[in-house]
């Protein structure tokens, strides 16, 4: 497995042009292309850029000097400290970045077109999962955690969780009005039962915005079975390892409450999510055709026996 992943990674690097030749349809180096994209997103400093790209300051300085000379990047003195230069794209730089995006989108689109219709989602989730695992490497523990996992009801939680579900599954699975209605209605009913000690809800917050959620419904399945529901992470933070933290938090609650089993319903094709479930002890116990979400899919039920809390 390890050697196969390494081989696939090397092949990906070569196909994307990191080994030389034109990169992203330009004559720029990969680091310069990444720099332009990061500068486009927000005004940053050379120090910020070095941290984002994980490059030495001297390397970033040389690269920026070339980008400034080429007319792609402008430097302006910071408002608080004139010695700190803020970076921004020039009109020429904006045009270059637009071409980079167009080239990259076409490259991805052509590759996905060679796959089965539902394989694109698998590619996205697999890359996100692998990227998250790589981010967990040592030497990053000194970074402040920008995410806060909060238990219980939070203002706007029903709307936020419903919106995350509706947008993600509309884009990836073609779900629409029926799905959004089911999510909103079920979630509203569940939130009204949050005072029950065996029901629980957690949300992820970043910059005071709800960007992830998970719930344990200890009542609707009966038989001392916990129902894992409304597990979602916003696209903006997907791949940051938050999904695993949410799932671990919910299952710790399950085990502390002494449930005999935890079950969840999902559908086939969500490979990264399935991997995460199986890594936390879930097993696929049932598959059947269903349309409860408004589109016919192969519904899957996963189950996990509870464990004694440590």
XYZ file of C-alpha atoms in Angstrom:
310
model
C 0.000 0.000 0.000
C 2.705 2.488 0.991
C 4.773 1.907 -2.151
C 1.623 2.123 -4.303
C 0.714 5.508 -2.783
C 4.278 6.722 -3.334
C 4.168 5.590 -6.966
C 0.848 7.332 -7.552
C 2.196 10.503 -5.914
C 5.288 10.523 -8.143
C 3.136 10.029 -11.220
C 0.844 12.890 -10.157
C 3.795 15.221 -9.635
C 5.150 14.428 -13.095
C 1.795 14.809 -14.844
C 1.203 18.203 -13.205
C 4.547 19.466 -14.481
C 6.441 19.848 -11.209
C 9.489 18.120 -12.669
C 10.134 20.756 -15.307
C 8.824 22.248 -18.524
C 5.702 24.402 -18.668
C 3.827 24.549 -15.388
C 0.153 25.578 -15.341
C 0.535 26.813 -18.904
C 3.225 29.344 -17.979
C 6.997 29.654 -18.050
C 6.967 30.290 -14.290
C 8.252 27.947 -11.615
C 5.714 25.990 -9.526
C 6.551 28.090 -6.466
C 5.962 31.319 -8.415
C 2.584 30.060 -9.639
C 1.579 29.141 -6.086
C 2.786 32.543 -4.884
C 0.622 34.409 -7.414
C -2.447 32.430 -6.389
C -1.858 33.112 -2.680
C -1.302 36.820 -3.332
C -4.535 36.916 -5.348
C -6.501 35.578 -2.374
C -5.463 38.362 0.000
C -2.842 41.022 0.537
C -0.003 39.326 2.365
C 3.641 39.921 3.196
C 6.727 38.058 2.058
C 6.925 36.510 5.521
C 3.347 35.242 5.206
C 4.166 33.817 1.809
C 7.250 31.997 3.079
C 5.140 30.351 5.784
C 2.361 29.352 3.386
C 4.713 27.907 0.776
C 7.148 26.475 3.355
C 10.121 28.137 1.686
C 13.171 29.919 3.058
C 12.803 33.696 3.256
C 15.768 34.160 0.933
C 14.148 31.945 -1.715
C 10.883 33.873 -1.446
C 12.730 37.185 -1.727
C 14.459 36.114 -4.951
C 11.199 34.790 -6.390
C 9.293 37.966 -5.509
C 11.984 40.135 -7.042
C 11.506 38.301 -10.345
C 7.709 38.600 -10.147
C 7.965 42.333 -9.436
C 10.404 42.809 -12.323
C 8.054 40.854 -14.605
C 5.245 43.245 -13.703
C 3.053 40.653 -11.968
C 3.372 41.804 -8.336
C 3.403 45.204 -6.637
C 4.833 45.993 -3.206
C 3.411 48.722 -0.956
C 4.468 49.859 2.499
C 2.317 48.572 5.355
C 0.043 51.062 7.106
C 1.455 50.319 10.562
C 5.053 49.546 9.671
C 6.545 51.055 6.541
C 9.306 48.455 6.576
C 6.748 45.698 5.991
C 5.782 45.385 2.336
C 2.284 44.225 1.413
C 2.046 42.224 -1.794
C -0.694 42.558 -4.386
C -1.230 41.632 -8.009
C -0.874 44.182 -10.770
C -3.396 44.147 -13.649
C -0.843 42.094 -15.579
C -0.554 39.715 -12.638
C -4.341 39.368 -12.409
C -4.443 38.482 -16.094
C -1.707 35.878 -15.623
C -3.539 34.298 -12.669
C -6.765 34.159 -14.674
C -4.899 32.210 -17.364
C -3.450 29.882 -14.708
C -6.915 29.158 -13.316
C -8.330 28.558 -16.791
C -5.513 26.155 -17.661
C -5.817 24.255 -14.381
C -9.607 23.975 -14.592
C -9.367 22.643 -18.127
C -6.695 20.153 -17.051
C -8.847 18.855 -14.192
C -11.987 18.818 -16.314
C -10.330 16.776 -19.050
C -8.984 14.273 -16.532
C -12.336 13.856 -14.764
C -14.080 13.401 -18.102
C -12.078 10.198 -18.602
C -13.530 8.729 -15.390
C -16.915 7.306 -14.509
C -19.539 9.995 -13.769
C -19.449 9.564 -9.983
C -15.682 9.083 -9.727
C -14.950 12.806 -9.439
C -16.357 12.852 -5.941
C -14.140 9.914 -5.004
C -11.078 11.743 -6.339
C -11.935 14.895 -4.368
C -12.588 13.063 -1.132
C -9.508 10.860 -1.503
C -7.215 13.819 -2.141
C -8.770 15.717 0.780
C -8.290 12.757 3.091
C -4.660 12.230 2.035
C -3.916 15.951 2.277
C -5.366 16.006 5.780
C -3.174 13.081 6.804
C -0.061 14.800 5.440
C -0.916 17.980 7.347
C -0.825 15.920 10.501
C 2.940 15.464 10.140
C 5.191 16.618 13.017
C 6.604 20.156 13.204
C 3.224 21.842 12.787
C 2.164 21.682 16.433
C 3.222 25.255 17.116
C 0.393 26.640 14.969
C -2.640 27.966 16.840
C -5.758 25.844 16.360
C -8.259 28.048 14.469
C -11.161 25.662 15.103
C -13.394 25.404 18.145
C -15.752 22.469 18.686
C -18.751 23.583 20.736
C -21.451 21.367 22.255
C -25.166 22.093 22.247
C -27.383 24.617 20.568
C -25.803 27.658 18.930
C -27.696 30.569 17.390
C -28.375 29.877 13.711
C -27.329 26.227 13.928
C -30.334 24.815 12.052
C -29.895 27.171 9.104
C -26.107 26.755 8.995
C -26.111 22.949 9.072
C -28.929 22.762 6.528
C -27.086 25.118 4.184
C -23.849 23.132 4.373
C -25.705 19.903 3.561
C -27.770 21.446 0.765
C -24.832 23.078 -0.998
C -22.449 20.140 -0.714
C -24.879 17.434 -1.826
C -26.413 19.563 -4.576
C -22.958 19.944 -6.087
C -21.700 16.403 -5.547
C -24.854 14.284 -5.768
C -27.517 16.355 -7.480
C -29.778 16.497 -4.410
C -32.281 19.329 -4.322
C -35.465 20.554 -2.660
C -36.549 17.232 -1.154
C -33.153 16.657 0.455
C -32.939 20.169 1.886
C -36.461 19.883 3.289
C -35.701 16.536 4.920
C -32.513 17.890 6.507
C -34.133 21.084 7.795
C -37.233 19.366 9.129
C -35.420 16.518 10.841
C -32.799 18.828 12.313
C -35.392 21.257 13.678
C -37.263 18.393 15.341
C -34.029 17.018 16.821
C -32.896 20.388 18.206
C -36.182 20.581 20.111
C -35.069 17.387 21.925
C -31.552 18.509 22.854
C -32.480 18.722 26.533
C -32.609 14.926 26.643
C -29.299 13.781 28.199
C -28.672 11.100 25.563
C -28.968 13.519 22.645
C -26.021 15.723 21.711
C -24.939 18.153 19.011
C -21.533 19.654 18.283
C -20.610 22.424 15.871
C -17.256 23.642 14.587
C -16.612 27.369 14.626
C -13.916 29.305 12.845
C -13.873 33.100 12.915
C -17.296 32.953 14.613
C -18.807 31.033 11.680
C -20.330 27.554 11.926
C -18.397 25.346 9.496
C -19.043 21.787 10.633
C -21.373 19.647 12.706
C -22.205 16.193 14.042
C -25.026 14.887 16.226
C -25.948 11.834 18.266
C -29.667 11.108 18.445
C -30.168 8.703 21.323
C -33.923 8.381 20.954
C -35.108 7.890 17.378
C -33.777 4.368 16.763
C -34.700 2.878 20.133
C -33.173 -0.322 21.467
C -30.310 1.505 23.183
C -28.908 2.429 19.755
C -27.240 5.782 19.046
C -27.946 7.374 15.673
C -25.086 9.436 14.226
C -26.606 12.245 12.163
C -25.836 15.544 10.376
C -22.119 14.918 10.026
C -20.802 17.604 7.681
C -17.717 19.770 7.215
C -17.825 22.923 5.121
C -15.894 22.910 1.848
C -13.659 25.727 3.084
C -12.135 23.532 5.822
C -12.442 20.117 4.220
C -9.140 18.258 4.501
C -8.080 19.984 7.741
C -8.725 16.931 9.919
C -11.851 18.393 11.513
C -14.050 15.493 10.410
C -11.983 13.022 12.398
C -12.062 15.248 15.472
C -15.845 15.621 15.273
C -16.366 11.902 14.852
C -14.074 11.071 17.773
C -15.917 13.585 19.959
C -19.317 12.088 19.125
C -18.180 8.496 19.674
C -16.609 9.367 23.025
C -20.051 10.629 24.074
C -21.672 7.414 22.778
C -19.336 5.231 24.791
C -19.664 7.359 27.927
C -23.463 7.061 27.695
C -23.255 3.287 27.407
C -25.081 2.796 24.114
C -24.882 -0.755 22.830
C -24.417 0.321 19.222
C -24.060 3.352 16.968
C -25.607 3.385 13.505
C -25.552 5.809 10.615
C -27.130 5.969 7.182
C -25.254 7.196 4.129
C -24.999 6.136 0.480
C -22.423 4.548 -1.772
C -19.757 6.599 -3.494
C -18.591 8.637 -0.494
C -15.263 6.844 -0.281
C -13.419 9.246 2.020
C -16.312 9.308 4.496
C -16.517 5.518 4.442
C -12.798 5.265 5.155
C -13.240 7.586 8.132
C -16.166 5.555 9.480
C -14.312 2.271 9.119
C -11.227 3.737 10.798
C -13.448 4.456 13.815
C -14.865 0.945 14.033
C -17.938 1.105 11.801
C -18.847 -1.813 9.529
C -21.174 -1.843 6.538
C -24.173 -3.982 7.571
C -26.836 -3.181 4.970
C -27.218 -1.872 1.425
C -30.436 -1.148 -0.444
C -31.840 1.085 -3.145
C -33.635 4.096 -1.698
C -34.837 7.588 -2.492
C -35.423 9.152 0.914
C -33.211 12.084 -0.103
C -35.082 12.806 -3.326
C -32.763 10.939 -5.704
C -32.418 7.185 -5.976
C -29.109 6.016 -4.560
C -27.668 2.901 -2.965
C -28.279 3.592 0.698
C -25.849 2.117 3.204
C -26.190 1.452 6.924
C -23.029 1.301 9.034
C -22.906 0.047 12.634
C -20.331 0.198 15.412
C -20.514 -1.678 18.749
C -19.958 0.653 21.694
C -16.768 0.495 23.682
C -16.139 1.134 27.345
C -14.778 4.647 27.953
C -11.104 4.669 28.887
